[in-house]
Amino acid sequence: MAALSAPTAFLASQAFQRYRKAKGVKTGVLPDFFIGAQAQVEGWRLLTRDVARYRSYYPGVSLICPNTGASA
């Protein structure tokens, strides 16, 4: 596990702010924004079922989508 860096925290905060401005109201999603930001900063591939959110807020992250068996 990598430590949360300043660039990761900043990227997560910017994405979460865009989410709230777009009227995102779900609770409990902030960890997803930290995970996406960490994946983008570190260049990691990310396993997720929430493809739409990660593509919207972290388009540079390579996704592994288990429900389709494909990579995005």
PDB file of N, CA and C in Angstrom:
ATOM      1  N   MET A   1       0.840  -1.169   0.000  1.00  0.00           N
ATOM      2  CA  MET A   1       0.000   0.000   0.000  1.00  0.00           C
ATOM      3  C   MET A   1       0.891   1.240   0.000  1.00  0.00           C
ATOM      4  N   ALA A   2       0.614   2.158  -0.866  1.00  0.00           N
ATOM      5  CA  ALA A   2       1.370   3.403  -0.946  1.00  0.00           C
ATOM      6  C   ALA A   2       0.710   4.459  -0.070  1.00  0.00           C
ATOM      7  N   ALA A   3       1.524   5.332   0.478  1.00  0.00           N
ATOM      8  CA  ALA A   3       1.003   6.436   1.283  1.00  0.00           C
ATOM      9  C   ALA A   3       0.263   7.425   0.387  1.00  0.00           C
ATOM     10  N   LEU A   4      -0.704   8.104   0.955  1.00  0.00           N
ATOM     11  CA  LEU A   4      -1.461   9.107   0.219  1.00  0.00           C
ATOM     12  C   LEU A   4      -0.589  10.351   0.067  1.00  0.00           C
ATOM     13  N   SER A   5      -0.213  10.648  -1.168  1.00  0.00           N
ATOM     14  CA  SER A   5       0.655  11.795  -1.431  1.00  0.00           C
ATOM     15  C   SER A   5      -0.157  13.072  -1.598  1.00  0.00           C
ATOM     16  N   ALA A   6       0.523  14.203  -1.550  1.00  0.00           N
ATOM     17  CA  ALA A   6      -0.146  15.491  -1.758  1.00  0.00           C
ATOM     18  C   ALA A   6      -0.796  15.567  -3.141  1.00  0.00           C
ATOM     19  N   PRO A   7      -0.110  15.126  -4.222  1.00  0.00           N
ATOM     20  CA  PRO A   7      -0.775  15.159  -5.529  1.00  0.00           C
ATOM     21  C   PRO A   7      -2.036  14.289  -5.584  1.00  0.00           C
ATOM     22  N   THR A   8      -1.997  13.146  -4.885  1.00  0.00           N
ATOM     23  CA  THR A   8      -3.172  12.275  -4.849  1.00  0.00           C
ATOM     24  C   THR A   8      -4.322  12.941  -4.108  1.00  0.00           C
ATOM     25  N   ALA A   9      -4.045  13.518  -2.960  1.00  0.00           N
ATOM     26  CA  ALA A   9      -5.080  14.198  -2.178  1.00  0.00           C
ATOM     27  C   ALA A   9      -5.670  15.365  -2.951  1.00  0.00           C
ATOM     28  N   PHE A  10      -4.819  16.126  -3.633  1.00  0.00           N
ATOM     29  CA  PHE A  10      -5.305  17.267  -4.408  1.00  0.00           C
ATOM     30  C   PHE A  10      -6.197  16.797  -5.550  1.00  0.00           C
ATOM     31  N   LEU A  11      -5.766  15.788  -6.293  1.00  0.00           N
ATOM     32  CA  LEU A  11      -6.547  15.261  -7.405  1.00  0.00           C
ATOM     33  C   LEU A  11      -7.895  14.722  -6.926  1.00  0.00           C
ATOM     34  N   ALA A  12      -7.886  14.004  -5.814  1.00  0.00           N
ATOM     35  CA  ALA A  12      -9.134  13.473  -5.251  1.00  0.00           C
ATOM     36  C   ALA A  12     -10.070  14.600  -4.849  1.00  0.00           C
ATOM     37  N   SER A  13      -9.537  15.636  -4.243  1.00  0.00           N
ATOM     38  CA  SER A  13     -10.385  16.753  -3.809  1.00  0.00           C
ATOM     39  C   SER A  13     -10.989  17.483  -4.996  1.00  0.00           C
ATOM     40  N   GLN A  14     -10.227  17.644  -6.051  1.00  0.00           N
ATOM     41  CA  GLN A  14     -10.738  18.314  -7.246  1.00  0.00           C
ATOM     42  C   GLN A  14     -11.845  17.488  -7.900  1.00  0.00           C
ATOM     43  N   ALA A  15     -11.646  16.189  -7.996  1.00  0.00           N
ATOM     44  CA  ALA A  15     -12.662  15.318  -8.602  1.00  0.00           C
ATOM     45  C   ALA A  15     -13.920  15.275  -7.745  1.00  0.00           C
ATOM     46  N   PHE A  16     -13.764  15.200  -6.428  1.00  0.00           N
ATOM     47  CA  PHE A  16     -14.923  15.156  -5.542  1.00  0.00           C
ATOM     48  C   PHE A  16     -15.695  16.472  -5.602  1.00  0.00           C
ATOM     49  N   GLN A  17     -14.987  17.563  -5.709  1.00  0.00           N
ATOM     50  CA  GLN A  17     -15.648  18.864  -5.843  1.00  0.00           C
ATOM     51  C   GLN A  17     -16.471  18.917  -7.137  1.00  0.00           C
ATOM     52  N   ARG A  18     -15.929  18.397  -8.234  1.00  0.00           N
ATOM     53  CA  ARG A  18     -16.691  18.343  -9.494  1.00  0.00           C
ATOM     54  C   ARG A  18     -17.937  17.464  -9.337  1.00  0.00           C
ATOM     55  N   TYR A  19     -17.786  16.358  -8.618  1.00  0.00           N
ATOM     56  CA  TYR A  19     -18.910  15.459  -8.354  1.00  0.00           C
ATOM     57  C   TYR A  19     -20.028  16.192  -7.616  1.00  0.00           C
ATOM     58  N   ARG A  20     -19.691  16.922  -6.574  1.00  0.00           N
ATOM     59  CA  ARG A  20     -20.698  17.651  -5.796  1.00  0.00           C
ATOM     60  C   ARG A  20     -21.330  18.775  -6.608  1.00  0.00           C
ATOM     61  N   LYS A  21     -20.530  19.473  -7.406  1.00  0.00           N
ATOM     62  CA  LYS A  21     -21.076  20.549  -8.246  1.00  0.00           C
ATOM     63  C   LYS A  21     -22.017  20.001  -9.313  1.00  0.00           C
ATOM     64  N   ALA A  22     -21.812  18.744  -9.711  1.00  0.00           N
ATOM     65  CA  ALA A  22     -22.684  18.096 -10.697  1.00  0.00           C
ATOM     66  C   ALA A  22     -23.896  17.469 -10.012  1.00  0.00           C
ATOM     67  N   LYS A  23     -24.142  17.870  -8.775  1.00  0.00           N
ATOM     68  CA  LYS A  23     -25.296  17.418  -7.982  1.00  0.00           C
ATOM     69  C   LYS A  23     -25.174  15.967  -7.521  1.00  0.00           C
ATOM     70  N   GLY A  24     -23.953  15.471  -7.416  1.00  0.00           N
ATOM     71  CA  GLY A  24     -23.755  14.132  -6.858  1.00  0.00           C
ATOM     72  C   GLY A  24     -24.121  14.149  -5.384  1.00  0.00           C
ATOM     73  N   VAL A  25     -24.995  13.257  -4.967  1.00  0.00           N
ATOM     74  CA  VAL A  25     -25.496  13.282  -3.599  1.00  0.00           C
ATOM     75  C   VAL A  25     -25.242  11.992  -2.815  1.00  0.00           C
ATOM     76  N   LYS A  26     -24.711  10.977  -3.453  1.00  0.00           N
ATOM     77  CA  LYS A  26     -24.473   9.729  -2.736  1.00  0.00           C
ATOM     78  C   LYS A  26     -23.485   9.969  -1.599  1.00  0.00           C
ATOM     79  N   THR A  27     -23.721   9.286  -0.490  1.00  0.00           N
ATOM     80  CA  THR A  27     -22.779   9.361   0.620  1.00  0.00           C
ATOM     81  C   THR A  27     -21.863   8.145   0.543  1.00  0.00           C
ATOM     82  N   GLY A  28     -20.737   8.244   1.189  1.00  0.00           N
ATOM     83  CA  GLY A  28     -19.820   7.113   1.218  1.00  0.00           C
ATOM     84  C   GLY A  28     -18.999   6.926  -0.044  1.00  0.00           C
ATOM     85  N   VAL A  29     -18.957   7.920  -0.918  1.00  0.00           N
ATOM     86  CA  VAL A  29     -18.206   7.776  -2.165  1.00  0.00           C
ATOM     87  C   VAL A  29     -16.812   8.399  -2.112  1.00  0.00           C
ATOM     88  N   LEU A  30     -16.519   9.171  -1.076  1.00  0.00           N
ATOM     89  CA  LEU A  30     -15.215   9.823  -1.001  1.00  0.00           C
ATOM     90  C   LEU A  30     -14.054   8.832  -1.104  1.00  0.00           C
ATOM     91  N   PRO A  31     -14.106   7.655  -0.473  1.00  0.00           N
ATOM     92  CA  PRO A  31     -13.006   6.697  -0.644  1.00  0.00           C
ATOM     93  C   PRO A  31     -12.767   6.320  -2.104  1.00  0.00           C
ATOM     94  N   ASP A  32     -13.831   6.245  -2.898  1.00  0.00           N
ATOM     95  CA  ASP A  32     -13.664   5.940  -4.322  1.00  0.00           C
ATOM     96  C   ASP A  32     -12.842   7.009  -5.029  1.00  0.00           C
ATOM     97  N   PHE A  33     -13.012   8.241  -4.617  1.00  0.00           N
ATOM     98  CA  PHE A  33     -12.247   9.324  -5.228  1.00  0.00           C
ATOM     99  C   PHE A  33     -10.779   9.245  -4.837  1.00  0.00           C
ATOM    100  N   PHE A  34     -10.490   8.857  -3.601  1.00  0.00           N
ATOM    101  CA  PHE A  34      -9.098   8.658  -3.197  1.00  0.00           C
ATOM    102  C   PHE A  34      -8.477   7.486  -3.956  1.00  0.00           C
ATOM    103  N   ILE A  35      -9.225   6.419  -4.133  1.00  0.00           N
ATOM    104  CA  ILE A  35      -8.725   5.247  -4.859  1.00  0.00           C
ATOM    105  C   ILE A  35      -8.430   5.601  -6.310  1.00  0.00           C
ATOM    106  N   GLY A  36      -9.353   6.300  -6.961  1.00  0.00           N
ATOM    107  CA  GLY A  36      -9.143   6.706  -8.348  1.00  0.00           C
ATOM    108  C   GLY A  36      -7.955   7.632  -8.506  1.00  0.00           C
ATOM    109  N   ALA A  37      -7.828   8.578  -7.595  1.00  0.00           N
ATOM    110  CA  ALA A  37      -6.703   9.514  -7.655  1.00  0.00           C
ATOM    111  C   ALA A  37      -5.381   8.789  -7.447  1.00  0.00           C
ATOM    112  N   GLN A  38      -5.349   7.873  -6.484  1.00  0.00           N
ATOM    113  CA  GLN A  38      -4.121   7.111  -6.232  1.00  0.00           C
ATOM    114  C   GLN A  38      -3.745   6.283  -7.461  1.00  0.00           C
ATOM    115  N   ALA A  39      -4.732   5.651  -8.082  1.00  0.00           N
ATOM    116  CA  ALA A  39      -4.463   4.862  -9.284  1.00  0.00           C
ATOM    117  C   ALA A  39      -3.909   5.737 -10.402  1.00  0.00           C
ATOM    118  N   GLN A  40      -4.468   6.919 -10.569  1.00  0.00           N
ATOM    119  CA  GLN A  40      -3.984   7.803 -11.636  1.00  0.00           C
ATOM    120  C   GLN A  40      -2.573   8.291 -11.358  1.00  0.00           C
ATOM    121  N   VAL A  41      -2.315   8.732 -10.130  1.00  0.00           N
ATOM    122  CA  VAL A  41      -0.989   9.255  -9.779  1.00  0.00           C
ATOM    123  C   VAL A  41       0.077   8.166  -9.873  1.00  0.00           C
ATOM    124  N   GLU A  42      -0.254   6.960  -9.421  1.00  0.00           N
ATOM    125  CA  GLU A  42       0.724   5.864  -9.408  1.00  0.00           C
ATOM    126  C   GLU A  42       0.805   5.099 -10.729  1.00  0.00           C
ATOM    127  N   GLY A  43      -0.160   5.330 -11.629  1.00  0.00           N
ATOM    128  CA  GLY A  43      -0.170   4.607 -12.898  1.00  0.00           C
ATOM    129  C   GLY A  43      -0.671   3.180 -12.773  1.00  0.00           C
ATOM    130  N   TRP A  44      -1.512   2.932 -11.768  1.00  0.00           N
ATOM    131  CA  TRP A  44      -2.033   1.596 -11.528  1.00  0.00           C
ATOM    132  C   TRP A  44      -3.267   1.333 -12.378  1.00  0.00           C
ATOM    133  N   ARG A  45      -3.510   0.056 -12.693  1.00  0.00           N
ATOM    134  CA  ARG A  45      -4.788  -0.381 -13.277  1.00  0.00           C
ATOM    135  C   ARG A  45      -5.747  -0.570 -12.115  1.00  0.00           C
ATOM    136  N   LEU A  46      -7.024  -0.363 -12.380  1.00  0.00           N
ATOM    137  CA  LEU A  46      -8.017  -0.393 -11.313  1.00  0.00           C
ATOM    138  C   LEU A  46      -9.131  -1.369 -11.649  1.00  0.00           C
ATOM    139  N   LEU A  47      -9.414  -2.275 -10.733  1.00  0.00           N
ATOM    140  CA  LEU A  47     -10.509  -3.222 -10.866  1.00  0.00           C
ATOM    141  C   LEU A  47     -11.759  -2.567 -10.279  1.00  0.00           C
ATOM    142  N   THR A  48     -12.827  -2.429 -11.095  1.00  0.00           N
ATOM    143  CA  THR A  48     -14.039  -1.765 -10.620  1.00  0.00           C
ATOM    144  C   THR A  48     -15.267  -2.209 -11.401  1.00  0.00           C
ATOM    145  N   ARG A  49     -16.409  -2.091 -10.754  1.00  0.00           N
ATOM    146  CA  ARG A  49     -17.695  -2.253 -11.440  1.00  0.00           C
ATOM    147  C   ARG A  49     -18.286  -0.891 -11.754  1.00  0.00           C
ATOM    148  N   ASP A  50     -17.733   0.154 -11.147  1.00  0.00           N
ATOM    149  CA  ASP A  50     -18.235   1.518 -11.324  1.00  0.00           C
ATOM    150  C   ASP A  50     -17.452   2.215 -12.440  1.00  0.00           C
ATOM    151  N   VAL A  51     -17.549   1.665 -13.627  1.00  0.00           N
ATOM    152  CA  VAL A  51     -16.774   2.141 -14.771  1.00  0.00           C
ATOM    153  C   VAL A  51     -17.102   3.597 -15.110  1.00  0.00           C
ATOM    154  N   ALA A  52     -18.381   3.950 -15.091  1.00  0.00           N
ATOM    155  CA  ALA A  52     -18.789   5.300 -15.493  1.00  0.00           C
ATOM    156  C   ALA A  52     -18.140   6.371 -14.621  1.00  0.00           C
ATOM    157  N   ARG A  53     -18.140   6.183 -13.307  1.00  0.00           N
ATOM    158  CA  ARG A  53     -17.551   7.195 -12.423  1.00  0.00           C
ATOM    159  C   ARG A  53     -16.060   7.345 -12.665  1.00  0.00           C
ATOM    160  N   TYR A  54     -15.357   6.214 -12.737  1.00  0.00           N
ATOM    161  CA  TYR A  54     -13.910   6.318 -12.918  1.00  0.00           C
ATOM    162  C   TYR A  54     -13.548   6.883 -14.287  1.00  0.00           C
ATOM    163  N   ARG A  55     -14.299   6.538 -15.310  1.00  0.00           N
ATOM    164  CA  ARG A  55     -14.033   7.116 -16.634  1.00  0.00           C
ATOM    165  C   ARG A  55     -14.314   8.608 -16.646  1.00  0.00           C
ATOM    166  N   SER A  56     -15.337   9.042 -15.912  1.00  0.00           N
ATOM    167  CA  SER A  56     -15.699  10.457 -15.859  1.00  0.00           C
ATOM    168  C   SER A  56     -14.653  11.284 -15.131  1.00  0.00           C
ATOM    169  N   TYR A  57     -14.207  10.801 -13.981  1.00  0.00           N
ATOM    170  CA  TYR A  57     -13.327  11.602 -13.132  1.00  0.00           C
ATOM    171  C   TYR A  57     -11.848  11.274 -13.276  1.00  0.00           C
ATOM    172  N   TYR A  58     -11.530  10.102 -13.781  1.00  0.00           N
ATOM    173  CA  TYR A  58     -10.132   9.689 -13.951  1.00  0.00           C
ATOM    174  C   TYR A  58      -9.947   9.007 -15.307  1.00  0.00           C
ATOM    175  N   PRO A  59     -10.084   9.741 -16.391  1.00  0.00           N
ATOM    176  CA  PRO A  59     -10.012   9.125 -17.720  1.00  0.00           C
ATOM    177  C   PRO A  59      -8.646   8.505 -18.039  1.00  0.00           C
ATOM    178  N   GLY A  60      -7.626   8.906 -17.314  1.00  0.00           N
ATOM    179  CA  GLY A  60      -6.296   8.356 -17.564  1.00  0.00           C
ATOM    180  C   GLY A  60      -6.041   7.015 -16.911  1.00  0.00           C
ATOM    181  N   VAL A  61      -6.971   6.546 -16.097  1.00  0.00           N
ATOM    182  CA  VAL A  61      -6.786   5.285 -15.380  1.00  0.00           C
ATOM    183  C   VAL A  61      -7.260   4.123 -16.250  1.00  0.00           C
ATOM    184  N   SER A  62      -6.427   3.113 -16.364  1.00  0.00           N
ATOM    185  CA  SER A  62      -6.784   1.897 -17.076  1.00  0.00           C
ATOM    186  C   SER A  62      -7.662   1.058 -16.164  1.00  0.00           C
ATOM    187  N   LEU A  63      -8.838   0.677 -16.642  1.00  0.00           N
ATOM    188  CA  LEU A  63      -9.805  -0.055 -15.824  1.00  0.00           C
ATOM    189  C   LEU A  63      -9.909  -1.517 -16.222  1.00  0.00           C
ATOM    190  N   ILE A  64     -10.099  -2.357 -15.228  1.00  0.00           N
ATOM    191  CA  ILE A  64     -10.423  -3.758 -15.423  1.00  0.00           C
ATOM    192  C   ILE A  64     -11.871  -3.895 -14.980  1.00  0.00           C
ATOM    193  N   CYS A  65     -12.721  -4.362 -15.877  1.00  0.00           N
ATOM    194  CA  CYS A  65     -14.164  -4.405 -15.637  1.00  0.00           C
ATOM    195  C   CYS A  65     -14.615  -5.864 -15.529  1.00  0.00           C
ATOM    196  N   PRO A  66     -14.838  -6.377 -14.299  1.00  0.00           N
ATOM    197  CA  PRO A  66     -15.139  -7.804 -14.147  1.00  0.00           C
ATOM    198  C   PRO A  66     -16.467  -8.241 -14.732  1.00  0.00           C
ATOM    199  N   ASN A  67     -17.451  -7.361 -14.792  1.00  0.00           N
ATOM    200  CA  ASN A  67     -18.762  -7.774 -15.300  1.00  0.00           C
ATOM    201  C   ASN A  67     -18.759  -7.987 -16.808  1.00  0.00           C
ATOM    202  N   THR A  68     -17.762  -7.471 -17.515  1.00  0.00           N
ATOM    203  CA  THR A  68     -17.667  -7.691 -18.953  1.00  0.00           C
ATOM    204  C   THR A  68     -16.483  -8.584 -19.302  1.00  0.00           C
ATOM    205  N   GLY A  69     -15.564  -8.724 -18.357  1.00  0.00           N
ATOM    206  CA  GLY A  69     -14.372  -9.505 -18.612  1.00  0.00           C
ATOM    207  C   GLY A  69     -13.354  -8.764 -19.460  1.00  0.00           C
ATOM    208  N   ALA A  70     -13.631  -7.503 -19.744  1.00  0.00           N
ATOM    209  CA  ALA A  70     -12.758  -6.708 -20.619  1.00  0.00           C
ATOM    210  C   ALA A  70     -11.983  -5.683 -19.813  1.00  0.00           C
ATOM    211  N   SER A  71     -10.974  -5.165 -20.421  1.00  0.00           N
ATOM    212  CA  SER A  71     -10.237  -4.035 -19.855  1.00  0.00           C
ATOM    213  C   SER A  71     -10.622  -2.796 -20.626  1.00  0.00           C
ATOM    214  N   ALA A  72     -10.648  -1.675 -19.927  1.00  0.00           N
ATOM    215  CA  ALA A  72     -11.001  -0.409 -20.562  1.00  0.00           C
ATOM    216  C   ALA A  72      -9.856   0.560 -20.474  1.00  0.00           C
TER     217      ALA A  72
END
